[in-house]
Amino acid sequence: MAKTLTEKILDAHLVEGEPRAGEEVAIKIDQTLTQDATGTMAYLQLEAMAIPEIKTELSVSYVDHNTLQLGFENADDHRYLQGIAEKYGLHFSRAGNGICHQVHLERFGAPGKTLLGSDSHTPTGGGLGMVAIGAGGLDVAAAMAGGPFWMTYPRVVGVKLVGKLKDWVTAKDVILTLLKMLTTKGNVGTVMEYFGPGVETLSVPERATITNMGAELGVTTSVFPSDHVAKAFLEAQGRGDVWRELAADAGAEYDRVVELDLSAVEPMVAQPHSPDNVVPIREIAGLKVDQVCIGSCTNSSYKDLATVAGILDRKTISPHVSFIVAPGSKQVLRMITDDGLLAKIVAAGARVVETACGFCIGMGHAPPSDAVSVRTNNRNFKGRSGTASALVYLTSPEAAAVAAWKGELIDPRDAGIPYPRVAVPKKFTVDDTLISRVHNPDAEVVRGPNIGEPPRNEPLPDELEAEVALKVGDKITTDHIIPAGPRLKYRSNVEAYSQFVFEGVDATFTARAKENAAQGLYNVVVAGESYGQGSSREHAALCPMHLGVKAVLAKSFERIHAANLVNFGILPLTFRDAADYEKLEAGERLRFEKLHEELRPGEPLTVVNTTKGHTFEVDHNLSERQLAIVKAGGQLNYQRSKA
Ligand code: MIC
Ligand code: SF4
């Protein structure tokens, strides 16, 4: 039978299960990546698994998120990560080498391989024809230990690209257009597979922008074929040997096909506070801009920054704009330095910062109160920039550079300058001096005072009394559940980090949840659609677990977060009848009876609202395996009991 490219790669890696959409399957993982914000906990968990060596073909530990190092905590984490890398023989990409997804694409990505990363933008690798999936750190640790990755076999949506992008219209505008069409909701369990004659008009960095921000659709991943363009890119990186030609079989059937004419795409912008709140820039042209930030794993390639340099050549930025530029990797920074392009960007007035996530995750460069900030990253959730009142707009680097110059957001086609068309270099400058690989099983692993043990959980009680400790609406992101920015330094200390659960939503949550737990009362969170959207951070499950949360009752969940909840022994439950969501109020008491008996695949669970004196049903879509994990109190307990 003719297969899609996604099916071909998945089926070649299938370890267990039926390859049918909606079925739970296990796949073999070839490569893993971690970053410092999720990596420390992932490796603490790997250590807890007590395996002598890792089993993947390639595993890379990146340091790119917490590089401001205000205090010793992040620096201690980085030293711990380097020790772990030596002990297990991982590749270690040090601070200064760049953002994990950008570097992985440049130096390690390989068509046809599977990549599991403890970061939601791991699908960037799909730009090179990989099946690259974001997951919680514990799942990535389990893959390094040689276990398969469990996932729902996806429905494959075909995106047929025809035509060619016009000047000033970019890959970012393609993905923003798709976000406008498909939104951030309702795409769980699907893979976006690109095909059609438009594919070969896009370079690998452009494809990677599309697969990167595909994460905002809530899909499992996105994938491009591996063709002559991918070959040229890999050869330019000195890695032509990993290239293989890959595409869907002729006659492959997609679950559905979305057709996009690239020549009809326009410069787009995602308005506050959601990546799918997209309009053509012309609809809001003239918006006065206070800050412009260019960088992040979505848009910080050589092509992106060379284009920005071309736009700003011999221009000066607007006097009321603060302009931040973060190149995506050491390779990009070196190349724009050697080419003299960085000088043009600096001359225009940019504040050039380290090659790291930085502003994208609220690590510095918070905008002023009520500011308009135009950024090239992929997320504009309220408060993520570090300023709750700021309004963040997401655009292409082209539109952002023009905004920095003009002081207002305009369609870049209206800037009245020629488009500086930049080709992908024939040869990239390869400099891997900040990537080390030393394997010494006796390496010293130093744990600073902020690095704790991964917390243990008890098995799920058979009967539990809980309070609705919080009721929230739709689209609660993991940034709402557990903030990053200045709080990132607590990632390796769950007790300390737990103080900030739902900090920006209800600052009393932690204290109330702890008080309940002290009285033997568990906690439940009630939520609307797409609960847990956004990042892969498992702390959004781990910290609530630590505070005695045993279930989240929502209208729907995002994939990575639901898997993280299961990994930490928290039940992701959905309302059978949306009216029950309306009826529930914060502070009410719920009782779950005979949980162990009632929790069976495909069967509902009865919940008694003891405050109001009524009963309602909730569903779950957990497999036998996942139920066993939740009942054991999480993945680590489950693995221990199996061992
Ligand atoms: C993000 O973009 O939100 C992050 C920070 O990269 C996260 C990972 C994390 O929280 O450490 C992600 O996307 O998974
Ligand atoms: Fe880093 Fe931002 Fe990319 Fe997350 S989205 S990996 S914080 S650059």
JSON list of N, CA, C and O in Angstrom, two decimals, residues 289-323:
[
{"chain": "A", "resi": 289, "resn": "VAL", "atom": "N", "xyz": [5.59, 51.04, 17.28]},
{"chain": "A", "resi": 289, "resn": "VAL", "atom": "CA", "xyz": [6.35, 49.93, 17.87]},
{"chain": "A", "resi": 289, "resn": "VAL", "atom": "C", "xyz": [7.39, 50.45, 18.87]},
{"chain": "A", "resi": 289, "resn": "VAL", "atom": "O", "xyz": [8.08, 51.43, 18.59]},
{"chain": "A", "resi": 290, "resn": "ASP", "atom": "N", "xyz": [7.48, 49.81, 20.03]},
{"chain": "A", "resi": 290, "resn": "ASP", "atom": "CA", "xyz": [8.46, 50.21, 21.05]},
{"chain": "A", "resi": 290, "resn": "ASP", "atom": "C", "xyz": [9.69, 49.33, 21.07]},
{"chain": "A", "resi": 290, "resn": "ASP", "atom": "O", "xyz": [10.76, 49.76, 21.47]},
{"chain": "A", "resi": 291, "resn": "GLN", "atom": "N", "xyz": [9.49, 48.07, 20.72]},
{"chain": "A", "resi": 291, "resn": "GLN", "atom": "CA", "xyz": [10.61, 47.13, 20.78]},
{"chain": "A", "resi": 291, "resn": "GLN", "atom": "C", "xyz": [10.53, 46.17, 19.59]},
{"chain": "A", "resi": 291, "resn": "GLN", "atom": "O", "xyz": [9.43, 45.79, 19.18]},
{"chain": "A", "resi": 292, "resn": "VAL", "atom": "N", "xyz": [11.70, 45.79, 19.07]},
{"chain": "A", "resi": 292, "resn": "VAL", "atom": "CA", "xyz": [11.75, 44.77, 18.01]},
{"chain": "A", "resi": 292, "resn": "VAL", "atom": "C", "xyz": [12.80, 43.75, 18.42]},
{"chain": "A", "resi": 292, "resn": "VAL", "atom": "O", "xyz": [13.92, 44.12, 18.79]},
{"chain": "A", "resi": 293, "resn": "CYS", "atom": "N", "xyz": [12.44, 42.47, 18.40]},
{"chain": "A", "resi": 293, "resn": "CYS", "atom": "CA", "xyz": [13.39, 41.41, 18.76]},
{"chain": "A", "resi": 293, "resn": "CYS", "atom": "C", "xyz": [13.48, 40.41, 17.61]},
{"chain": "A", "resi": 293, "resn": "CYS", "atom": "O", "xyz": [12.47, 39.82, 17.22]},
{"chain": "A", "resi": 294, "resn": "ILE", "atom": "N", "xyz": [14.68, 40.23, 17.09]},
{"chain": "A", "resi": 294, "resn": "ILE", "atom": "CA", "xyz": [14.88, 39.26, 16.00]},
{"chain": "A", "resi": 294, "resn": "ILE", "atom": "C", "xyz": [15.76, 38.12, 16.52]},
{"chain": "A", "resi": 294, "resn": "ILE", "atom": "O", "xyz": [16.84, 38.36, 17.04]},
{"chain": "A", "resi": 295, "resn": "GLY", "atom": "N", "xyz": [15.27, 36.91, 16.38]},
{"chain": "A", "resi": 295, "resn": "GLY", "atom": "CA", "xyz": [16.01, 35.74, 16.84]},
{"chain": "A", "resi": 295, "resn": "GLY", "atom": "C", "xyz": [15.06, 34.61, 17.13]},
{"chain": "A", "resi": 295, "resn": "GLY", "atom": "O", "xyz": [13.98, 34.54, 16.54]},
{"chain": "A", "resi": 296, "resn": "SER", "atom": "N", "xyz": [15.44, 33.69, 18.01]},
{"chain": "A", "resi": 296, "resn": "SER", "atom": "CA", "xyz": [14.68, 32.50, 18.42]},
{"chain": "A", "resi": 296, "resn": "SER", "atom": "C", "xyz": [14.85, 31.36, 17.43]},
{"chain": "A", "resi": 296, "resn": "SER", "atom": "O", "xyz": [15.28, 31.56, 16.29]},
{"chain": "A", "resi": 297, "resn": "CYS", "atom": "N", "xyz": [14.45, 30.17, 17.85]},
{"chain": "A", "resi": 297, "resn": "CYS", "atom": "CA", "xyz": [14.61, 28.99, 17.00]},
{"chain": "A", "resi": 297, "resn": "CYS", "atom": "C", "xyz": [13.76, 29.05, 15.74]},
{"chain": "A", "resi": 297, "resn": "CYS", "atom": "O", "xyz": [13.95, 28.25, 14.83]},
{"chain": "A", "resi": 298, "resn": "THR", "atom": "N", "xyz": [12.83, 29.98, 15.66]},
{"chain": "A", "resi": 298, "resn": "THR", "atom": "CA", "xyz": [11.98, 30.07, 14.46]},
{"chain": "A", "resi": 298, "resn": "THR", "atom": "C", "xyz": [12.67, 30.84, 13.34]},
{"chain": "A", "resi": 298, "resn": "THR", "atom": "O", "xyz": [12.53, 30.50, 12.17]},
{"chain": "A", "resi": 299, "resn": "ASN", "atom": "N", "xyz": [13.38, 31.88, 13.70]},
{"chain": "A", "resi": 299, "resn": "ASN", "atom": "CA", "xyz": [13.88, 32.80, 12.68]},
{"chain": "A", "resi": 299, "resn": "ASN", "atom": "C", "xyz": [15.24, 33.39, 13.06]},
{"chain": "A", "resi": 299, "resn": "ASN", "atom": "O", "xyz": [15.34, 34.58, 13.32]},
{"chain": "A", "resi": 300, "resn": "SER", "atom": "N", "xyz": [16.27, 32.57, 13.07]},
{"chain": "A", "resi": 300, "resn": "SER", "atom": "CA", "xyz": [17.58, 33.13, 13.40]},
{"chain": "A", "resi": 300, "resn": "SER", "atom": "C", "xyz": [18.66, 32.47, 12.58]},
{"chain": "A", "resi": 300, "resn": "SER", "atom": "O", "xyz": [19.81, 32.36, 12.99]},
{"chain": "A", "resi": 301, "resn": "SER", "atom": "N", "xyz": [18.29, 32.00, 11.39]},
{"chain": "A", "resi": 301, "resn": "SER", "atom": "CA", "xyz": [19.25, 31.34, 10.50]},
{"chain": "A", "resi": 301, "resn": "SER", "atom": "C", "xyz": [20.14, 32.40, 9.83]},
{"chain": "A", "resi": 301, "resn": "SER", "atom": "O", "xyz": [19.86, 33.60, 9.89]},
{"chain": "A", "resi": 302, "resn": "TYR", "atom": "N", "xyz": [21.16, 31.92, 9.15]},
{"chain": "A", "resi": 302, "resn": "TYR", "atom": "CA", "xyz": [22.03, 32.83, 8.38]},
{"chain": "A", "resi": 302, "resn": "TYR", "atom": "C", "xyz": [21.19, 33.61, 7.37]},
{"chain": "A", "resi": 302, "resn": "TYR", "atom": "O", "xyz": [21.33, 34.84, 7.24]},
{"chain": "A", "resi": 303, "resn": "LYS", "atom": "N", "xyz": [20.29, 32.92, 6.69]},
{"chain": "A", "resi": 303, "resn": "LYS", "atom": "CA", "xyz": [19.47, 33.58, 5.68]},
{"chain": "A", "resi": 303, "resn": "LYS", "atom": "C", "xyz": [18.62, 34.70, 6.30]},
{"chain": "A", "resi": 303, "resn": "LYS", "atom": "O", "xyz": [18.52, 35.79, 5.76]},
{"chain": "A", "resi": 304, "resn": "ASP", "atom": "N", "xyz": [18.05, 34.40, 7.47]},
{"chain": "A", "resi": 304, "resn": "ASP", "atom": "CA", "xyz": [17.23, 35.41, 8.14]},
{"chain": "A", "resi": 304, "resn": "ASP", "atom": "C", "xyz": [18.06, 36.65, 8.48]},
{"chain": "A", "resi": 304, "resn": "ASP", "atom": "O", "xyz": [17.65, 37.78, 8.22]},
{"chain": "A", "resi": 305, "resn": "LEU", "atom": "N", "xyz": [19.21, 36.43, 9.10]},
{"chain": "A", "resi": 305, "resn": "LEU", "atom": "CA", "xyz": [19.97, 37.59, 9.57]},
{"chain": "A", "resi": 305, "resn": "LEU", "atom": "C", "xyz": [20.66, 38.32, 8.43]},
{"chain": "A", "resi": 305, "resn": "LEU", "atom": "O", "xyz": [20.80, 39.55, 8.46]},
{"chain": "A", "resi": 306, "resn": "ALA", "atom": "N", "xyz": [21.05, 37.59, 7.38]},
{"chain": "A", "resi": 306, "resn": "ALA", "atom": "CA", "xyz": [21.65, 38.26, 6.23]},
{"chain": "A", "resi": 306, "resn": "ALA", "atom": "C", "xyz": [20.59, 39.14, 5.55]},
{"chain": "A", "resi": 306, "resn": "ALA", "atom": "O", "xyz": [20.90, 40.25, 5.07]},
{"chain": "A", "resi": 307, "resn": "THR", "atom": "N", "xyz": [19.36, 38.69, 5.55]},
{"chain": "A", "resi": 307, "resn": "THR", "atom": "CA", "xyz": [18.28, 39.49, 4.96]},
{"chain": "A", "resi": 307, "resn": "THR", "atom": "C", "xyz": [18.05, 40.76, 5.80]},
{"chain": "A", "resi": 307, "resn": "THR", "atom": "O", "xyz": [17.89, 41.86, 5.26]},
{"chain": "A", "resi": 308, "resn": "VAL", "atom": "N", "xyz": [18.07, 40.58, 7.12]},
{"chain": "A", "resi": 308, "resn": "VAL", "atom": "CA", "xyz": [17.89, 41.73, 8.02]},
{"chain": "A", "resi": 308, "resn": "VAL", "atom": "C", "xyz": [19.01, 42.75, 7.76]},
{"chain": "A", "resi": 308, "resn": "VAL", "atom": "O", "xyz": [18.77, 43.97, 7.67]},
{"chain": "A", "resi": 309, "resn": "ALA", "atom": "N", "xyz": [20.25, 42.25, 7.62]},
{"chain": "A", "resi": 309, "resn": "ALA", "atom": "CA", "xyz": [21.39, 43.15, 7.36]},
{"chain": "A", "resi": 309, "resn": "ALA", "atom": "C", "xyz": [21.18, 43.89, 6.04]},
{"chain": "A", "resi": 309, "resn": "ALA", "atom": "O", "xyz": [21.45, 45.10, 5.94]},
{"chain": "A", "resi": 310, "resn": "GLY", "atom": "N", "xyz": [20.65, 43.18, 5.05]},
{"chain": "A", "resi": 310, "resn": "GLY", "atom": "CA", "xyz": [20.40, 43.81, 3.76]},
{"chain": "A", "resi": 310, "resn": "GLY", "atom": "C", "xyz": [19.35, 44.92, 3.87]},
{"chain": "A", "resi": 310, "resn": "GLY", "atom": "O", "xyz": [19.49, 45.99, 3.27]},
{"chain": "A", "resi": 311, "resn": "ILE", "atom": "N", "xyz": [18.33, 44.67, 4.67]},
{"chain": "A", "resi": 311, "resn": "ILE", "atom": "CA", "xyz": [17.26, 45.67, 4.83]},
{"chain": "A", "resi": 311, "resn": "ILE", "atom": "C", "xyz": [17.79, 46.91, 5.56]},
{"chain": "A", "resi": 311, "resn": "ILE", "atom": "O", "xyz": [17.48, 48.05, 5.21]},
{"chain": "A", "resi": 312, "resn": "LEU", "atom": "N", "xyz": [18.60, 46.69, 6.58]},
{"chain": "A", "resi": 312, "resn": "LEU", "atom": "CA", "xyz": [19.02, 47.80, 7.43]},
{"chain": "A", "resi": 312, "resn": "LEU", "atom": "C", "xyz": [20.33, 48.46, 6.97]},
{"chain": "A", "resi": 312, "resn": "LEU", "atom": "O", "xyz": [20.82, 49.39, 7.61]},
{"chain": "A", "resi": 313, "resn": "ASP", "atom": "N", "xyz": [20.86, 47.99, 5.86]},
{"chain": "A", "resi": 313, "resn": "ASP", "atom": "CA", "xyz": [22.11, 48.53, 5.34]},
{"chain": "A", "resi": 313, "resn": "ASP", "atom": "C", "xyz": [22.04, 50.06, 5.22]},
{"chain": "A", "resi": 313, "resn": "ASP", "atom": "O", "xyz": [21.15, 50.59, 4.56]},
{"chain": "A", "resi": 314, "resn": "ARG", "atom": "N", "xyz": [22.95, 50.72, 5.89]},
{"chain": "A", "resi": 314, "resn": "ARG", "atom": "CA", "xyz": [23.05, 52.20, 5.88]},
{"chain": "A", "resi": 314, "resn": "ARG", "atom": "C", "xyz": [21.76, 52.90, 6.33]},
{"chain": "A", "resi": 314, "resn": "ARG", "atom": "O", "xyz": [21.43, 53.97, 5.88]},
{"chain": "A", "resi": 315, "resn": "LYS", "atom": "N", "xyz": [21.05, 52.24, 7.24]},
{"chain": "A", "resi": 315, "resn": "LYS", "atom": "CA", "xyz": [19.87, 52.88, 7.83]},
{"chain": "A", "resi": 315, "resn": "LYS", "atom": "C", "xyz": [20.07, 52.92, 9.33]},
{"chain": "A", "resi": 315, "resn": "LYS", "atom": "O", "xyz": [20.90, 52.20, 9.88]},
{"chain": "A", "resi": 316, "resn": "THR", "atom": "N", "xyz": [19.28, 53.75, 9.99]},
{"chain": "A", "resi": 316, "resn": "THR", "atom": "CA", "xyz": [19.34, 53.84, 11.45]},
{"chain": "A", "resi": 316, "resn": "THR", "atom": "C", "xyz": [17.95, 53.54, 11.98]},
{"chain": "A", "resi": 316, "resn": "THR", "atom": "O", "xyz": [16.96, 53.98, 11.38]},
{"chain": "A", "resi": 317, "resn": "ILE", "atom": "N", "xyz": [17.92, 52.79, 13.05]},
{"chain": "A", "resi": 317, "resn": "ILE", "atom": "CA", "xyz": [16.60, 52.43, 13.59]},
{"chain": "A", "resi": 317, "resn": "ILE", "atom": "C", "xyz": [15.90, 53.66, 14.17]},
{"chain": "A", "resi": 317, "resn": "ILE", "atom": "O", "xyz": [16.54, 54.66, 14.52]},
{"chain": "A", "resi": 318, "resn": "SER", "atom": "N", "xyz": [14.60, 53.55, 14.27]},
{"chain": "A", "resi": 318, "resn": "SER", "atom": "CA", "xyz": [13.78, 54.64, 14.80]},
{"chain": "A", "resi": 318, "resn": "SER", "atom": "C", "xyz": [14.21, 54.98, 16.23]},
{"chain": "A", "resi": 318, "resn": "SER", "atom": "O", "xyz": [14.49, 54.08, 17.02]},
{"chain": "A", "resi": 319, "resn": "PRO", "atom": "N", "xyz": [14.24, 56.26, 16.60]},
{"chain": "A", "resi": 319, "resn": "PRO", "atom": "CA", "xyz": [14.75, 56.65, 17.92]},
{"chain": "A", "resi": 319, "resn": "PRO", "atom": "C", "xyz": [13.95, 56.10, 19.10]},
{"chain": "A", "resi": 319, "resn": "PRO", "atom": "O", "xyz": [14.47, 56.00, 20.21]},
{"chain": "A", "resi": 320, "resn": "HIS", "atom": "N", "xyz": [12.71, 55.73, 18.90]},
{"chain": "A", "resi": 320, "resn": "HIS", "atom": "CA", "xyz": [11.95, 55.22, 20.05]},
{"chain": "A", "resi": 320, "resn": "HIS", "atom": "C", "xyz": [11.83, 53.70, 20.06]},
{"chain": "A", "resi": 320, "resn": "HIS", "atom": "O", "xyz": [11.03, 53.13, 20.80]},
{"chain": "A", "resi": 321, "resn": "VAL", "atom": "N", "xyz": [12.66, 53.03, 19.25]},
{"chain": "A", "resi": 321, "resn": "VAL", "atom": "CA", "xyz": [12.61, 51.57, 19.23]},
{"chain": "A", "resi": 321, "resn": "VAL", "atom": "C", "xyz": [13.86, 50.98, 19.88]},
{"chain": "A", "resi": 321, "resn": "VAL", "atom": "O", "xyz": [14.97, 51.43, 19.62]},
{"chain": "A", "resi": 322, "resn": "SER", "atom": "N", "xyz": [13.66, 50.00, 20.75]},
{"chain": "A", "resi": 322, "resn": "SER", "atom": "CA", "xyz": [14.78, 49.22, 21.28]},
{"chain": "A", "resi": 322, "resn": "SER", "atom": "C", "xyz": [14.85, 47.97, 20.42]},
{"chain": "A", "resi": 322, "resn": "SER", "atom": "O", "xyz": [13.87, 47.24, 20.28]},
{"chain": "A", "resi": 323, "resn": "PHE", "atom": "N", "xyz": [16.03, 47.72, 19.84]},
{"chain": "A", "resi": 323, "resn": "PHE", "atom": "CA", "xyz": [16.14, 46.69, 18.81]},
{"chain": "A", "resi": 323, "resn": "PHE", "atom": "C", "xyz": [17.14, 45.61, 19.24]},
{"chain": "A", "resi": 323, "resn": "PHE", "atom": "O", "xyz": [18.33, 45.88, 19.40]}
]
